Short mmCIF file of C-alpha atoms and ligand atoms in Angstrom, two decimals:
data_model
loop_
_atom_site.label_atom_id
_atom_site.label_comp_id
_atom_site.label_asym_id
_atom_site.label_seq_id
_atom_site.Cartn_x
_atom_site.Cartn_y
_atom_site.Cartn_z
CA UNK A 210 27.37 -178.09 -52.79
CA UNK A 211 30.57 -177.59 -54.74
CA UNK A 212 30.01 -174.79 -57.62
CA UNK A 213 30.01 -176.38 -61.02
CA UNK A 214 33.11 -174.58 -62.79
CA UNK A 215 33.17 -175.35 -66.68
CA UNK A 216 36.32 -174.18 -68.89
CA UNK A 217 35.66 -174.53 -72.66
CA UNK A 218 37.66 -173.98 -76.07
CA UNK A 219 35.68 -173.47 -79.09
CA UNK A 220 32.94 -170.92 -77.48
CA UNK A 221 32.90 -169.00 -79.95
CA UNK A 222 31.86 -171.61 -82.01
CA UNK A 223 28.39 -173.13 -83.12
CA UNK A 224 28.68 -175.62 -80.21
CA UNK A 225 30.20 -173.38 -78.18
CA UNK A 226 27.71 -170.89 -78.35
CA UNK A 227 24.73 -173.20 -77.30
CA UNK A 228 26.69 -174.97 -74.58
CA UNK A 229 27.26 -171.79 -72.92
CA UNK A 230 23.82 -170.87 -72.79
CA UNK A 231 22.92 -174.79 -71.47
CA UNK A 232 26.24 -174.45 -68.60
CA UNK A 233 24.64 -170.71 -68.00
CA UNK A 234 21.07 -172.40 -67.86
CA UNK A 235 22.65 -175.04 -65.26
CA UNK A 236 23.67 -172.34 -63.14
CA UNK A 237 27.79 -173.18 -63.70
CA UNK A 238 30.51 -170.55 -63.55
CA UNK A 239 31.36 -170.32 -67.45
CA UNK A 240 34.79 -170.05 -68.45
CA UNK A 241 35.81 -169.45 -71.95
CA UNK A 242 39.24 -169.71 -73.94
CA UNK A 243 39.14 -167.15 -76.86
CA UNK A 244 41.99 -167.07 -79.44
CA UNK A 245 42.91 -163.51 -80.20
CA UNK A 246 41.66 -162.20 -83.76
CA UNK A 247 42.35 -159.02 -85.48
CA UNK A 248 37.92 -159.02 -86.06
CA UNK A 249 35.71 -159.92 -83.22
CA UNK A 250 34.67 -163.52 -83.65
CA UNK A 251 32.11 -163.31 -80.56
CA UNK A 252 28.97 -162.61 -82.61
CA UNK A 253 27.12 -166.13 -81.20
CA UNK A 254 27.86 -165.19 -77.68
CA UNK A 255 27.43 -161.56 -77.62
CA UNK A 256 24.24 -161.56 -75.66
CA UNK A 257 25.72 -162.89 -72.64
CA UNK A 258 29.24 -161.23 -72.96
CA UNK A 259 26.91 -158.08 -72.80
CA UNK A 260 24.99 -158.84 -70.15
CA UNK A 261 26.58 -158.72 -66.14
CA UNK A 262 23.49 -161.23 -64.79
CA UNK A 263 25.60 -164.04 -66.66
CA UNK A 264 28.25 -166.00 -64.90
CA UNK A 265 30.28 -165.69 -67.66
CA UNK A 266 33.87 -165.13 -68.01
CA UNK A 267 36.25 -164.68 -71.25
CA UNK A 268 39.65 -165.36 -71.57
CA UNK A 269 42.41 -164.93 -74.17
CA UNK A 270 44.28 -168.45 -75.18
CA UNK A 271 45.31 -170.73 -77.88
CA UNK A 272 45.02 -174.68 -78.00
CA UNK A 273 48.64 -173.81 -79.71
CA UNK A 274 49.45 -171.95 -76.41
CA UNK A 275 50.38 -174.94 -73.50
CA UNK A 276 51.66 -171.74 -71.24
CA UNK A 277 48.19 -170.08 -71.31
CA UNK A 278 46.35 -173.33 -71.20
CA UNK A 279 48.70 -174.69 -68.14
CA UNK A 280 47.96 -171.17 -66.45
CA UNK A 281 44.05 -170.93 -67.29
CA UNK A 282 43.79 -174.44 -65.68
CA UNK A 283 45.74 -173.86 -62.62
CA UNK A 284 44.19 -170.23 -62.24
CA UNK A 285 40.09 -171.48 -62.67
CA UNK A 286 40.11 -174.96 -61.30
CA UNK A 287 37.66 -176.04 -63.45
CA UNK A 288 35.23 -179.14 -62.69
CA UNK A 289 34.66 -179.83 -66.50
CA UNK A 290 36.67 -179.23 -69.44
CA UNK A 291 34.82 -179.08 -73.22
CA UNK A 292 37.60 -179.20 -75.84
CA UNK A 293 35.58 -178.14 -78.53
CA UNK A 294 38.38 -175.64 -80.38
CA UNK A 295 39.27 -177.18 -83.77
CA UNK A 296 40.03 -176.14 -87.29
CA UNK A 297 36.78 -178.11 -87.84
CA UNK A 298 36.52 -178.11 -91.94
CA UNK A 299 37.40 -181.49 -93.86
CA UNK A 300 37.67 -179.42 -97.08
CA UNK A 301 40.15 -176.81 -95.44
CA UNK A 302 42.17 -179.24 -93.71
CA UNK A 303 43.60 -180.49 -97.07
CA UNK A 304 44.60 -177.25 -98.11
CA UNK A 305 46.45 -176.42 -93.98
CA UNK A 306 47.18 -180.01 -93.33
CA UNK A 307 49.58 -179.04 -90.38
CA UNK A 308 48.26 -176.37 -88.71
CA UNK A 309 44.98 -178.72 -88.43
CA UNK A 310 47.02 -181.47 -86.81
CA UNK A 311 48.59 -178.74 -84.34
CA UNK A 312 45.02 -177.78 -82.84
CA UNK A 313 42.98 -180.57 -82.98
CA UNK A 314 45.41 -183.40 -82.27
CA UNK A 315 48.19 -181.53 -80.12
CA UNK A 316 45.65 -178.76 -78.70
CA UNK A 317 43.96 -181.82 -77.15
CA UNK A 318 47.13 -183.31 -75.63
CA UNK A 319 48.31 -179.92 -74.45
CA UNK A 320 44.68 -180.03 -72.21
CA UNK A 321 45.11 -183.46 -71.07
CA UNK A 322 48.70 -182.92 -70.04
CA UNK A 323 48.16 -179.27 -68.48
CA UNK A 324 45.72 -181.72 -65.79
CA UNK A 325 48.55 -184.08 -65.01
CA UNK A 326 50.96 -180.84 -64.61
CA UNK A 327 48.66 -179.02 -62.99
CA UNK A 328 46.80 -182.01 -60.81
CA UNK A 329 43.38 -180.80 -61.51
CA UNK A 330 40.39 -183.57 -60.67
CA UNK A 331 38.29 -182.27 -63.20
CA UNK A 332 36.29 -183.95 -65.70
CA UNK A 333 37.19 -183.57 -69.72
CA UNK A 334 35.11 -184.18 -72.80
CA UNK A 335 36.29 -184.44 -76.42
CA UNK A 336 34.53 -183.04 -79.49
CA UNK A 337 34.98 -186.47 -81.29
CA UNK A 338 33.44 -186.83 -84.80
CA UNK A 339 31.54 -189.33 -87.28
CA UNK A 340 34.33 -188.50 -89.96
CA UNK A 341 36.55 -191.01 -87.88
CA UNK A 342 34.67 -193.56 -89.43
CA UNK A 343 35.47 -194.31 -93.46
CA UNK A 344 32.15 -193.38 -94.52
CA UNK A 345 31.94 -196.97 -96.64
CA UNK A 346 28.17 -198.06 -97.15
CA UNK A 347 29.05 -201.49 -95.45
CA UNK A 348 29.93 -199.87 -92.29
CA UNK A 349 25.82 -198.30 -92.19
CA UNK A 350 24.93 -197.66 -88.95
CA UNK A 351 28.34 -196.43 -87.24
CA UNK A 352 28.11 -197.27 -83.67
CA UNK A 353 31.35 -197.24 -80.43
CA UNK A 354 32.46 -200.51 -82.26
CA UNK A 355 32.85 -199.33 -85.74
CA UNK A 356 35.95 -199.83 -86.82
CA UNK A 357 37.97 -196.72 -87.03
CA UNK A 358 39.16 -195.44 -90.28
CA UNK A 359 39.90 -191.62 -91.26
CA UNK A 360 39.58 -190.39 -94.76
CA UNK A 361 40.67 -186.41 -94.37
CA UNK A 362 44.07 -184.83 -92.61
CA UNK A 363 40.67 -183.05 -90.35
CA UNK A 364 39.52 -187.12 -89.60
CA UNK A 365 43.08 -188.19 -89.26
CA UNK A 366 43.83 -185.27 -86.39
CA UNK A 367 40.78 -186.04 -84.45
CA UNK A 368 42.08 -189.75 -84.56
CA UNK A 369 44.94 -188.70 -82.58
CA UNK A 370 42.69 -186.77 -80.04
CA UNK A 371 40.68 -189.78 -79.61
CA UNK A 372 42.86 -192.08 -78.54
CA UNK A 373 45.23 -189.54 -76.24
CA UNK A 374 41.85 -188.91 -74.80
CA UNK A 375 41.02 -193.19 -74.03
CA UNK A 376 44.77 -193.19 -73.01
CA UNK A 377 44.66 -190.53 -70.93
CA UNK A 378 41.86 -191.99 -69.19
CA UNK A 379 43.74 -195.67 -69.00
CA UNK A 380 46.99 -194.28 -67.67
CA UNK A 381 46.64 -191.89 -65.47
CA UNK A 382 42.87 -192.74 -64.07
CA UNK A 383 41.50 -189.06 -65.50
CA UNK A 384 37.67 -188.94 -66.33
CA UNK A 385 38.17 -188.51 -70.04
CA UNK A 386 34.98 -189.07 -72.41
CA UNK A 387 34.47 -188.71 -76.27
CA UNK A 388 31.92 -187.94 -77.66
CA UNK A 389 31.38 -189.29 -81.58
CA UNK A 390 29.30 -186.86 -82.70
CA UNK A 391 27.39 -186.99 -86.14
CA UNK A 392 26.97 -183.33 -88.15
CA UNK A 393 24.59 -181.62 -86.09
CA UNK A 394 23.32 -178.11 -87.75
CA UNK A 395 21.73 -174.92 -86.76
CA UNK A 396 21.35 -171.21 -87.75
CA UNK A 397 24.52 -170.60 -86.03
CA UNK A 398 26.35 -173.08 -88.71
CA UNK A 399 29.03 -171.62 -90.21
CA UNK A 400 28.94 -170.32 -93.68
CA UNK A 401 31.32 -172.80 -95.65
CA UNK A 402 29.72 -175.84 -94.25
CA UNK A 403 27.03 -177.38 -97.01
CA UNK A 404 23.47 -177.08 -95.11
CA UNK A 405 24.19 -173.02 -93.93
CA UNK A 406 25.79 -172.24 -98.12
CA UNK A 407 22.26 -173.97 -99.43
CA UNK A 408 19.83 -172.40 -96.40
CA UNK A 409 21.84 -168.76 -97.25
CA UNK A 410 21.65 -169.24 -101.10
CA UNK A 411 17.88 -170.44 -101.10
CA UNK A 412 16.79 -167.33 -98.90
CA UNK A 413 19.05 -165.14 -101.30
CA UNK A 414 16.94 -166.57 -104.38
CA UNK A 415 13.21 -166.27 -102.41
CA UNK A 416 14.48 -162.56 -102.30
CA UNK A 417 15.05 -162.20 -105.85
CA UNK A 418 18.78 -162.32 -106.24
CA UNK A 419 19.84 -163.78 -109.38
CA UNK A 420 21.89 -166.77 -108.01
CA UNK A 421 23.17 -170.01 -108.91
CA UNK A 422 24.07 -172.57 -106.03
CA UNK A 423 27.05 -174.10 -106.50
CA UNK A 424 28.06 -177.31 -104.63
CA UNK A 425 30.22 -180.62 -104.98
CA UNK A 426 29.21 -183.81 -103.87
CA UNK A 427 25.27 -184.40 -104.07
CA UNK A 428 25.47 -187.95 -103.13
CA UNK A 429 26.79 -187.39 -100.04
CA UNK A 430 24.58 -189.09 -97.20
CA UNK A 431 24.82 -187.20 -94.12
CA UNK A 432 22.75 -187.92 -90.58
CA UNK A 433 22.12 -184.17 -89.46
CA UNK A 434 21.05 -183.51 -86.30
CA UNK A 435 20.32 -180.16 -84.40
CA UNK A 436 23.43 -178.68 -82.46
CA UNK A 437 21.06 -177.12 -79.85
CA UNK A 438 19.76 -180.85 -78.87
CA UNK A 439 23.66 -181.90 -79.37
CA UNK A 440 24.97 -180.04 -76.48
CA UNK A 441 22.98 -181.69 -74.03
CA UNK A 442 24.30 -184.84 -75.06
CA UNK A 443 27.72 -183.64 -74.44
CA UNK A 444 26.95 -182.63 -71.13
CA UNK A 445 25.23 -185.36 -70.07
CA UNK A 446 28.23 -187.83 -71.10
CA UNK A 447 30.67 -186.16 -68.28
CA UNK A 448 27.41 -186.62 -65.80
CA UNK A 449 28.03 -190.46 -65.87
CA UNK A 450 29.78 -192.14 -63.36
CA UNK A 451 32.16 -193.65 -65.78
CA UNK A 452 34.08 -191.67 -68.56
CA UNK A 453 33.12 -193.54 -71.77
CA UNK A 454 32.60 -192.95 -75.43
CA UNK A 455 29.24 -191.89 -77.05
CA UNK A 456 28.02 -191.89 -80.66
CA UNK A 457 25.63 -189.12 -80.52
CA UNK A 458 23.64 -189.07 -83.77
CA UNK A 459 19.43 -188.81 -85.35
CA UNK A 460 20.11 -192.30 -86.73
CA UNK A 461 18.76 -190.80 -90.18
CA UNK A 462 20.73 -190.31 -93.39
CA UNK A 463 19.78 -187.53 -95.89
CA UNK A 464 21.67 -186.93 -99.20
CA UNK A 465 23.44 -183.53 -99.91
CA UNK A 466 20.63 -183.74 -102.93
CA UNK A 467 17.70 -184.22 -100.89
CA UNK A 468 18.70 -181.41 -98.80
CA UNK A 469 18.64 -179.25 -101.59
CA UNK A 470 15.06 -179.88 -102.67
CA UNK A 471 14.07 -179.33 -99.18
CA UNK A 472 15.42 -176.03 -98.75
CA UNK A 473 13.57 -175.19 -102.09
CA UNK A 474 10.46 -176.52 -101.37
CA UNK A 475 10.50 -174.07 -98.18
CA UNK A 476 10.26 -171.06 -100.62
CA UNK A 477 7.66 -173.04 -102.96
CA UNK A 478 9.89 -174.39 -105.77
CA UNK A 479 9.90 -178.16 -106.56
CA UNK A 480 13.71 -178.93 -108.38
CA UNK A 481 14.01 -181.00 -111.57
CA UNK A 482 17.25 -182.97 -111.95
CA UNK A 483 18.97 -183.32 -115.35
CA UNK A 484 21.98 -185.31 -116.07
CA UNK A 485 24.60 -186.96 -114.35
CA UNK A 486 27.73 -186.50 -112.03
CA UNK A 487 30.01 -183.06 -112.63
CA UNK A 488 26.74 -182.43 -115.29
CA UNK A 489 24.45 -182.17 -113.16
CA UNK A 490 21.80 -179.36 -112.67
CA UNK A 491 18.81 -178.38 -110.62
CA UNK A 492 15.98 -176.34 -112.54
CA UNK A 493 12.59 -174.87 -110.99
CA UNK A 494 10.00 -177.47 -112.31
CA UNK A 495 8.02 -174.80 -112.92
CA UNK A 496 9.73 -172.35 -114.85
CA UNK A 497 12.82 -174.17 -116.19
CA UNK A 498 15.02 -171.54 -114.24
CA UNK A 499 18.46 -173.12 -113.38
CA UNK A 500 19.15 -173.15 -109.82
CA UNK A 501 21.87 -175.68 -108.69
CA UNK A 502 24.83 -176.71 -110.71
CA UNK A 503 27.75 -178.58 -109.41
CA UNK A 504 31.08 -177.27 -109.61
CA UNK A 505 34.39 -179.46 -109.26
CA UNK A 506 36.55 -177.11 -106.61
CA UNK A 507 34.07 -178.47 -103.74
CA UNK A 508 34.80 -181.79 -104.48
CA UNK A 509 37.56 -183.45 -101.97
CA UNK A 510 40.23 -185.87 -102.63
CA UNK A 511 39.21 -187.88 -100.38
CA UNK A 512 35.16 -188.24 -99.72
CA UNK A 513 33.51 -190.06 -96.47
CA UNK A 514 30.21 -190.73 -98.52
CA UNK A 515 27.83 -192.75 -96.01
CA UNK A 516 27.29 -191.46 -92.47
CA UNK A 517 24.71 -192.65 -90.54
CA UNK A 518 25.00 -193.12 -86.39
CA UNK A 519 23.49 -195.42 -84.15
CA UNK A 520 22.80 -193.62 -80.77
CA UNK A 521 21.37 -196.71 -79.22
CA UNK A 522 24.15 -196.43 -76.37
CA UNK A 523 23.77 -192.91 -75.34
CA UNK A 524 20.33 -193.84 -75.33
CA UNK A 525 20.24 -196.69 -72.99
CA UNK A 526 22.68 -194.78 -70.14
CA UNK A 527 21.41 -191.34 -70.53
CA UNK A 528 18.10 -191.47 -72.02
CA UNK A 529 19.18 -188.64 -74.59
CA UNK A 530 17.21 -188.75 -78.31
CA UNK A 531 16.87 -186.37 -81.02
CA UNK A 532 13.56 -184.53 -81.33
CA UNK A 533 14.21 -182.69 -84.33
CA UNK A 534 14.26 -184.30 -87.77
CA UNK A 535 15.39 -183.25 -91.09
CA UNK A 536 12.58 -181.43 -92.53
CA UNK A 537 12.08 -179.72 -89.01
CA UNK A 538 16.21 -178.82 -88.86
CA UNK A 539 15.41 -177.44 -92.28
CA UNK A 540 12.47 -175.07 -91.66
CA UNK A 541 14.56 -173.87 -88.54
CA UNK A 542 17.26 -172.95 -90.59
CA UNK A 543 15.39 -171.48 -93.41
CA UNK A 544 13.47 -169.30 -91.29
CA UNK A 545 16.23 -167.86 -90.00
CA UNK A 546 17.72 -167.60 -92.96
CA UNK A 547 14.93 -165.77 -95.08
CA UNK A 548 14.76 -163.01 -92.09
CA UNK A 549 18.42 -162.26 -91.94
CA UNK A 550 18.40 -161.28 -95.72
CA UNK A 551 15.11 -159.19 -95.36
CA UNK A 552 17.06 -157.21 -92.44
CA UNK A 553 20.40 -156.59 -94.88
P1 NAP B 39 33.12 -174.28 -85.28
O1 NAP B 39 31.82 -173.54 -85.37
O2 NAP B 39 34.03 -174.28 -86.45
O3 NAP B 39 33.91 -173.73 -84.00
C1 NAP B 39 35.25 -174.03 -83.79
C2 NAP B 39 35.74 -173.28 -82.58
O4 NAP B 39 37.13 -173.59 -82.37
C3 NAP B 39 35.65 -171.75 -82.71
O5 NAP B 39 35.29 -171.22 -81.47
C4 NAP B 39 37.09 -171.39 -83.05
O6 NAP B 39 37.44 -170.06 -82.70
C5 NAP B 39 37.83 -172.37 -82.15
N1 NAP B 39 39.24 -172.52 -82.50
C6 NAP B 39 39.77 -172.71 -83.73
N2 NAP B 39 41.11 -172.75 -83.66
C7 NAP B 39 41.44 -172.57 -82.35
C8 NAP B 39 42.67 -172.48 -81.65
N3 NAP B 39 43.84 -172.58 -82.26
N4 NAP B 39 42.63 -172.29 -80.30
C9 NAP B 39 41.44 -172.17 -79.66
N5 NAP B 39 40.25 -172.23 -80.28
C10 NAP B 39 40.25 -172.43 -81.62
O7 NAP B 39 32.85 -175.81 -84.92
P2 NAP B 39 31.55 -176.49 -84.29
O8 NAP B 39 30.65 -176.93 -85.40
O9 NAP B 39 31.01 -175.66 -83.21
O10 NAP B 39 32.18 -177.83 -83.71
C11 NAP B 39 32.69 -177.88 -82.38
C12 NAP B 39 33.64 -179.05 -82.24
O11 NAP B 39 32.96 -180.26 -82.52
C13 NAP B 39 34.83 -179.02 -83.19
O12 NAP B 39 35.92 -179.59 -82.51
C14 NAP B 39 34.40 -179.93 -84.34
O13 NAP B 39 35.54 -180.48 -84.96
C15 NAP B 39 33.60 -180.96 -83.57
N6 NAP B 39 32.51 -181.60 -84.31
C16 NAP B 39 31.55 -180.85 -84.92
C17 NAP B 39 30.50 -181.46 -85.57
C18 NAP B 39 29.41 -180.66 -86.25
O14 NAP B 39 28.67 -181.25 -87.04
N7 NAP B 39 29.28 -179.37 -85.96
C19 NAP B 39 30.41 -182.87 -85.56
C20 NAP B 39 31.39 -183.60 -84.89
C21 NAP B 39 32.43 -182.97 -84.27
P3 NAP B 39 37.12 -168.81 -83.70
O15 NAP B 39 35.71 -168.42 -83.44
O16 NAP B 39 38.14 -167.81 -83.30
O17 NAP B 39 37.31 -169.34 -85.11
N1 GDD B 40 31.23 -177.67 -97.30
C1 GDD B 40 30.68 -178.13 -98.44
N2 GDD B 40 30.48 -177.25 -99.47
N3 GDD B 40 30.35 -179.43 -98.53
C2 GDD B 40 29.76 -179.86 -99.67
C3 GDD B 40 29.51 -179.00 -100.75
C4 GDD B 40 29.90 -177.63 -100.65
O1 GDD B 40 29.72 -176.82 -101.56
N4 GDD B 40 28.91 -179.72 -101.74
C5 GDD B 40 28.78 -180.96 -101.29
N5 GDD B 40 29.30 -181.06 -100.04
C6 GDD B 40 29.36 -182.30 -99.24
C7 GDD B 40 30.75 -182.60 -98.67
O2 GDD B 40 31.59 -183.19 -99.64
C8 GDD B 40 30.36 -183.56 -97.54
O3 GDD B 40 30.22 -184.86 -98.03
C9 GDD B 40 28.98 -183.06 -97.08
O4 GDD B 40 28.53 -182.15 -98.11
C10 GDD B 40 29.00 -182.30 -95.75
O5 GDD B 40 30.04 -181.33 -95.80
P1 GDD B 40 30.23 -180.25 -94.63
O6 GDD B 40 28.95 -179.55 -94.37
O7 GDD B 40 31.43 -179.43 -94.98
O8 GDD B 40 30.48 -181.15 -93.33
P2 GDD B 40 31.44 -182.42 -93.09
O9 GDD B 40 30.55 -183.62 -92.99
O10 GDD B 40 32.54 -182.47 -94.04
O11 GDD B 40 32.06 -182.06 -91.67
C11 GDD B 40 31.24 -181.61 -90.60
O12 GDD B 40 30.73 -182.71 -89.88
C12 GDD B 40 31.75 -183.51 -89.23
C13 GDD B 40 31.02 -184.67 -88.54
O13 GDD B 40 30.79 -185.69 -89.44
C14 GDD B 40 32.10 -180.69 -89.73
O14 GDD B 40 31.26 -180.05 -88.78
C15 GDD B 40 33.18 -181.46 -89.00
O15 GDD B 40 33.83 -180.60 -88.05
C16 GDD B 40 32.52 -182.65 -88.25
O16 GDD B 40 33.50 -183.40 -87.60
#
């Protein structure tokens, strides 16, 4: 049997990280494109990097880089491609509106093109995202059909890598898939996103720091799912025999609120809401200790308020469903959380 030769970007990511240990777990040949750093950025993947039994293979690159993505190609002769590699924060992407549309709109066309150049038969999946949808409450459930409408310059650049990735596929016959994935967490989120900053704050309070969590947007819904389950949907999506395009979501909507109170009543503290909009603050029923307050500068100018996925589709041709739900995503992050800081 052919050996099953995967070349990723973004491995150093959350996704990135667990998809290397499912390819690894698969038994592929694991090829990943690093961007060069002046820290190490490998931290999530450092136990197989360190360890010789793993087929496992580094490389330096840059989605900006077509000459080192052209080469990597050519040189591995990979069977699947994951472009996961993205400046992956709505909130950032306002503040580095061009540099986001470099990596995760023409980073993806620089892939697709380097297999035309190259003429590699290989099989390519885009990290496509639920913030291509507007986020209105009418549009509740998002689903393949939902009509497409970007809120953020983040949104807007993964627009752009959508549809080079369906054209792609139309022109020139390539087995090019999206998949439309809804947030998906895990102790391996990064820091700035909102469920890691509460999880990291709440464990920093159970262990007596003196803090204050400070968010934006509490009305937020958000359908979070758990990145470890996630991967295996992406997988799965360039087994098919068809490329296609997947939602991949729980199906469940949770407010940025309601996540809060969960995370607090992991350590035992039940929060009391007072007052309304930029006013409003979270106190320990109990004591009357304030805990949350929101602050304006994590507020965006644009907000996608309402996402919430229907997976029936990835469902019905793959058989993939989430097992983990929020309150289970939440203890999973909170117990990691609440050891780290004991360890510090
Ligand atoms: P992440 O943790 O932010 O990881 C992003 C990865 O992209 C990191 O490995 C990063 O490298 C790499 N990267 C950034 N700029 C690059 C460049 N110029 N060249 C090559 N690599 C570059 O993101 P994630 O949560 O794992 O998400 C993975 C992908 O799925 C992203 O494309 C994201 O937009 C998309 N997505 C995520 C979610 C979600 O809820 N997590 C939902 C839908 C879609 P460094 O380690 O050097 O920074
Ligand atoms: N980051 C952050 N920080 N978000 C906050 C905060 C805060 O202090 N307070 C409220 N929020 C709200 C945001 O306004 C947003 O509505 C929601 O919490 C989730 O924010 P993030 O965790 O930053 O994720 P995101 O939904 O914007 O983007 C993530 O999911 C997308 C899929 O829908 C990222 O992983 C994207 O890469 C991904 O495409």
């Amino acid at each position: 049997m052919k050996k099953k030769i995967a070349l990723l970007t973004g491995g150093t990511g959350q996704d990135g990280s667990y998809l290397i240990e499912f390819l690894l777990s698969k038994k592929y040949e694991v090829h990943n494109i690093v961007r060069r750093s002046s820290v190490f950025t490998t931290s999530r993947i450092d136990k197989i990097i360190n360890n010789k039994k793993y087929d496992y293979y580094g490389h330096y690159g840059d989605l900006f880089d077509s000459s080192s993505l052209n080469r990597l190609i050519r040189t591995i002769k990979p069977t699947e491609i994951y472009n996961l590699g993205a400046q992956s924060h709505v909130a950032v992407s306002f503040k580095i509106p061009e540099y986001t549309s470099e990596v995760n709109a023409i980073g993806t066309l620089r892939i697709l093109d380097a297999l035309i150049e190259t003429n590699t038969n290989c099989k390519f999946y885009q990290a496509s995202t639920s913030e291509l949808f507007s986020g209105f409450k009418s549009t509740v459930p998002q689903n393949e059909k939902t009509p497409m409408e970007p809120r953020s310059p983040y949104s807007i650049s993964k627009l752009y890598a959508y549809w080079i990735t369906k054209n792609y596929r139309e022109a020139y016959g390539l087995f090019a898939s999206n998949g439309i994935l809804f947030n998906h967490e895990s102790p391996r989120r990064g820091g700035t996103f909102v469920t890691k900053k509460i999880v990291r704050e709440v464990a920093n309070i159970y262990h007596g720091q003196n803090k204050i969590l400070k968010l934006g947007n509490l009305n937020s819904v958000r359908d979070w799912g758990y990145a470890k389950e996630y991967v295996e949907a992406m997988w799965l999506i360039l087994q098919q025999k068809k490329p296609d395009d997947f939602v991949v979501a729980t199906g469940k909507g949770t407010t940025v609120r309601e996540f809060v109170e969960l995370a607090f009543n992991y350590i035992g503290i039940e929060i009391k809401w007072s007052g309304k909009g930029i006013n409003e603050k979270g106190y320990d029923k109990k004591s009357n200790k304030l805990l949350v307050q929101v602050d304006k500068k994590y507020f965006r100018p644009t907000e996608v308020e309402f996402l919430i996925g229907d997976y029936k589709k990835i469902n019905k041709k793959t058989g993939w469903k989430p097992k983990t739900n929020i309150k289970k995503l939440v203890k999973i992050m909170m117990d990691y959380e609440v050891k780290q800081i004991v360890k510090i």
